Amino acid sequence: MNTIYDTRLIFNEIKNHYNIKNDAELSRFLGIATTTLASWYRRNTFDIHLVYAKCTDIDANWLLTGKGNIIRNSINYNNQNEHITPFSNEDVTDWKGEYFKEKEKCEQLNGKYITLLEKFVK
């Protein structure tokens, strides 16, 4: 997974979906402090488990990648021809592993960027 998502874009889409007007209201919806949300914006990261737990109709793939449909597909349990492949714990572990690898890469790049900026400013 080589996707780097934009936290601000993700949260703007969530606010639009839930008719949330501002970041203070989003913070209340998620059950976090406004300073936590501001920190997430600044670091371009967020607690994906918390957001997924609070946004019950949001598609996990969209939340992880920012791609695809924001709404979780509804499943028709009456359709016998529909084949549903459940996620295994290994799948989730793999996705989490990839997520944290990408997050680490972003943090390393941010560190290098900050170092370059500091040299430029001096």
PDB file of C-alpha atoms in Angstrom:
ATOM      1  CA  MET A   1       0.000   0.000   0.000  1.00  0.00           C
ATOM      2  CA  ASN A   2       1.760   3.131  -1.200  1.00  0.00           C
ATOM      3  CA  THR A   3      -1.067   5.529  -0.484  1.00  0.00           C
ATOM      4  CA  ILE A   4      -0.459   8.678   1.476  1.00  0.00           C
ATOM      5  CA  TYR A   5      -3.784  10.229   2.346  1.00  0.00           C
ATOM      6  CA  ASP A   6      -4.693  13.765   3.268  1.00  0.00           C
ATOM      7  CA  THR A   7      -6.172  13.885   6.773  1.00  0.00           C
ATOM      8  CA  ARG A   8      -7.865  17.221   6.118  1.00  0.00           C
ATOM      9  CA  LEU A   9      -9.544  15.864   2.982  1.00  0.00           C
ATOM     10  CA  ILE A  10     -10.683  12.707   4.805  1.00  0.00           C
ATOM     11  CA  PHE A  11     -12.185  14.737   7.666  1.00  0.00           C
ATOM     12  CA  ASN A  12     -13.828  17.224   5.298  1.00  0.00           C
ATOM     13  CA  GLU A  13     -15.553  14.315   3.562  1.00  0.00           C
ATOM     14  CA  ILE A  14     -16.648  12.885   6.927  1.00  0.00           C
ATOM     15  CA  LYS A  15     -17.988  16.305   7.963  1.00  0.00           C
ATOM     16  CA  ASN A  16     -19.933  16.556   4.699  1.00  0.00           C
ATOM     17  CA  HIS A  17     -21.299  13.036   5.077  1.00  0.00           C
ATOM     18  CA  TYR A  18     -22.535  13.591   8.641  1.00  0.00           C
ATOM     19  CA  ASN A  19     -23.566  17.245   8.080  1.00  0.00           C
ATOM     20  CA  ILE A  20     -21.002  18.404  10.621  1.00  0.00           C
ATOM     21  CA  LYS A  21     -20.420  22.130  10.317  1.00  0.00           C
ATOM     22  CA  ASN A  22     -16.992  22.664  11.876  1.00  0.00           C
ATOM     23  CA  ASP A  23     -14.013  21.047  13.580  1.00  0.00           C
ATOM     24  CA  ALA A  24     -15.360  21.643  17.094  1.00  0.00           C
ATOM     25  CA  GLU A  25     -18.491  19.695  16.185  1.00  0.00           C
ATOM     26  CA  LEU A  26     -16.354  16.981  14.563  1.00  0.00           C
ATOM     27  CA  SER A  27     -14.290  16.716  17.757  1.00  0.00           C
ATOM     28  CA  ARG A  28     -17.462  16.234  19.824  1.00  0.00           C
ATOM     29  CA  PHE A  29     -18.738  13.637  17.337  1.00  0.00           C
ATOM     30  CA  LEU A  30     -15.480  11.686  17.595  1.00  0.00           C
ATOM     31  CA  GLY A  31     -15.265  12.148  21.369  1.00  0.00           C
ATOM     32  CA  ILE A  32     -11.861  13.833  21.283  1.00  0.00           C
ATOM     33  CA  ALA A  33     -10.462  17.201  22.325  1.00  0.00           C
ATOM     34  CA  THR A  34     -10.235  19.920  19.693  1.00  0.00           C
ATOM     35  CA  THR A  35      -6.492  20.019  20.369  1.00  0.00           C
ATOM     36  CA  THR A  36      -6.266  16.340  19.437  1.00  0.00           C
ATOM     37  CA  LEU A  37      -7.987  17.020  16.123  1.00  0.00           C
ATOM     38  CA  ALA A  38      -5.676  19.982  15.494  1.00  0.00           C
ATOM     39  CA  SER A  39      -2.697  17.726  16.197  1.00  0.00           C
ATOM     40  CA  TRP A  40      -4.010  15.151  13.736  1.00  0.00           C
ATOM     41  CA  TYR A  41      -4.304  17.823  11.058  1.00  0.00           C
ATOM     42  CA  ARG A  42      -0.809  19.118  11.790  1.00  0.00           C
ATOM     43  CA  ARG A  43       0.752  15.633  11.685  1.00  0.00           C
ATOM     44  CA  ASN A  44      -1.472  14.448   8.797  1.00  0.00           C
ATOM     45  CA  THR A  45      -2.454  11.350  10.750  1.00  0.00           C
ATOM     46  CA  PHE A  46      -5.307  10.174  12.959  1.00  0.00           C
ATOM     47  CA  ASP A  47      -6.467   7.290  15.147  1.00  0.00           C
ATOM     48  CA  ILE A  48      -7.993   5.177  12.420  1.00  0.00           C
ATOM     49  CA  HIS A  49      -9.525   2.706  14.878  1.00  0.00           C
ATOM     50  CA  LEU A  50     -11.354   5.439  16.769  1.00  0.00           C
ATOM     51  CA  VAL A  51     -12.628   7.131  13.607  1.00  0.00           C
ATOM     52  CA  TYR A  52     -13.789   3.812  12.129  1.00  0.00           C
ATOM     53  CA  ALA A  53     -15.589   2.944  15.374  1.00  0.00           C
ATOM     54  CA  LYS A  54     -17.411   6.303  15.436  1.00  0.00           C
ATOM     55  CA  CYS A  55     -18.196   6.463  11.695  1.00  0.00           C
ATOM     56  CA  THR A  56     -20.160   3.232  11.501  1.00  0.00           C
ATOM     57  CA  ASP A  57     -21.290   3.555   7.881  1.00  0.00           C
ATOM     58  CA  ILE A  58     -17.922   4.656   6.468  1.00  0.00           C
ATOM     59  CA  ASP A  59     -16.098   2.154   4.258  1.00  0.00           C
ATOM     60  CA  ALA A  60     -12.853   0.916   5.831  1.00  0.00           C
ATOM     61  CA  ASN A  61     -11.004   0.883   2.501  1.00  0.00           C
ATOM     62  CA  TRP A  62     -11.961   4.504   1.883  1.00  0.00           C
ATOM     63  CA  LEU A  63     -10.838   5.441   5.387  1.00  0.00           C
ATOM     64  CA  LEU A  64      -7.485   3.692   4.902  1.00  0.00           C
ATOM     65  CA  THR A  65      -6.778   4.967   1.402  1.00  0.00           C
ATOM     66  CA  GLY A  66      -9.080   7.922   0.722  1.00  0.00           C
ATOM     67  CA  LYS A  67     -10.091   6.157  -2.499  1.00  0.00           C
ATOM     68  CA  GLY A  68     -13.371   4.619  -3.579  1.00  0.00           C
ATOM     69  CA  ASN A  69     -16.803   5.117  -2.083  1.00  0.00           C
ATOM     70  CA  ILE A  70     -17.051   6.724   1.349  1.00  0.00           C
ATOM     71  CA  ILE A  71     -20.188   4.711   2.196  1.00  0.00           C
ATOM     72  CA  ARG A  72     -19.861   1.090   3.207  1.00  0.00           C
ATOM     73  CA  ASN A  73     -21.593  -1.190   0.725  1.00  0.00           C
ATOM     74  CA  SER A  74     -24.823  -2.586   2.071  1.00  0.00           C
ATOM     75  CA  ILE A  75     -25.008  -6.358   1.926  1.00  0.00           C
ATOM     76  CA  ASN A  76     -28.094  -8.135   0.683  1.00  0.00           C
ATOM     77  CA  TYR A  77     -28.254 -11.253   2.837  1.00  0.00           C
ATOM     78  CA  ASN A  78     -31.222 -12.577   0.841  1.00  0.00           C
ATOM     79  CA  ASN A  79     -29.166 -12.942  -2.342  1.00  0.00           C
ATOM     80  CA  GLN A  80     -27.871 -16.518  -2.300  1.00  0.00           C
ATOM     81  CA  ASN A  81     -25.661 -15.941  -5.365  1.00  0.00           C
ATOM     82  CA  GLU A  82     -23.676 -13.200  -3.687  1.00  0.00           C
ATOM     83  CA  HIS A  83     -20.329 -14.395  -2.399  1.00  0.00           C
ATOM     84  CA  ILE A  84     -18.991 -12.507   0.584  1.00  0.00           C
ATOM     85  CA  THR A  85     -15.356 -12.954   1.473  1.00  0.00           C
ATOM     86  CA  PRO A  86     -14.803 -12.201   5.153  1.00  0.00           C
ATOM     87  CA  PHE A  87     -11.685 -10.418   6.304  1.00  0.00           C
ATOM     88  CA  SER A  88      -9.291 -12.566   8.239  1.00  0.00           C
ATOM     89  CA  ASN A  89      -7.218 -11.391  11.166  1.00  0.00           C
ATOM     90  CA  GLU A  90      -4.177 -11.856   8.918  1.00  0.00           C
ATOM     91  CA  ASP A  91      -5.651  -9.419   6.368  1.00  0.00           C
ATOM     92  CA  VAL A  92      -6.217  -6.804   9.043  1.00  0.00           C
ATOM     93  CA  THR A  93      -2.753  -7.394  10.486  1.00  0.00           C
ATOM     94  CA  ASP A  94      -1.226  -7.028   7.007  1.00  0.00           C
ATOM     95  CA  TRP A  95      -3.131  -3.792   6.380  1.00  0.00           C
ATOM     96  CA  LYS A  96      -2.146  -2.407   9.770  1.00  0.00           C
ATOM     97  CA  GLY A  97       1.464  -3.381   9.102  1.00  0.00           C
ATOM     98  CA  GLU A  98       1.428  -1.597   5.754  1.00  0.00           C
ATOM     99  CA  TYR A  99      -0.259   1.428   7.306  1.00  0.00           C
ATOM    100  CA  PHE A 100       2.402   1.738   9.991  1.00  0.00           C
ATOM    101  CA  LYS A 101       5.211   1.224   7.450  1.00  0.00           C
ATOM    102  CA  GLU A 102       3.820   4.066   5.343  1.00  0.00           C
ATOM    103  CA  LYS A 103       3.320   6.209   8.429  1.00  0.00           C
ATOM    104  CA  GLU A 104       6.950   5.605   9.429  1.00  0.00           C
ATOM    105  CA  LYS A 105       8.117   6.593   5.931  1.00  0.00           C
ATOM    106  CA  CYS A 106       6.086   9.802   6.140  1.00  0.00           C
ATOM    107  CA  GLU A 107       7.522  10.620   9.559  1.00  0.00           C
ATOM    108  CA  GLN A 108      11.061  10.031   8.266  1.00  0.00           C
ATOM    109  CA  LEU A 109      10.434  12.249   5.247  1.00  0.00           C
ATOM    110  CA  ASN A 110       8.941  14.923   7.490  1.00  0.00           C
ATOM    111  CA  GLY A 111      12.055  14.765   9.671  1.00  0.00           C
ATOM    112  CA  LYS A 112      14.301  15.206   6.634  1.00  0.00           C
ATOM    113  CA  TYR A 113      12.131  18.051   5.401  1.00  0.00           C
ATOM    114  CA  ILE A 114      12.317  19.810   8.768  1.00  0.00           C
ATOM    115  CA  THR A 115      16.108  19.378   8.807  1.00  0.00           C
ATOM    116  CA  LEU A 116      16.353  20.937   5.345  1.00  0.00           C
ATOM    117  CA  LEU A 117      14.088  23.797   6.356  1.00  0.00           C
ATOM    118  CA  GLU A 118      16.173  24.444   9.459  1.00  0.00           C
ATOM    119  CA  LYS A 119      19.333  24.576   7.323  1.00  0.00           C
ATOM    120  CA  PHE A 120      17.623  26.922   4.897  1.00  0.00           C
ATOM    121  CA  VAL A 121      16.482  29.264   7.664  1.00  0.00           C
ATOM    122  CA  LYS A 122      19.968  29.488   9.267  1.00  0.00           C
TER     123      LYS A 122
END
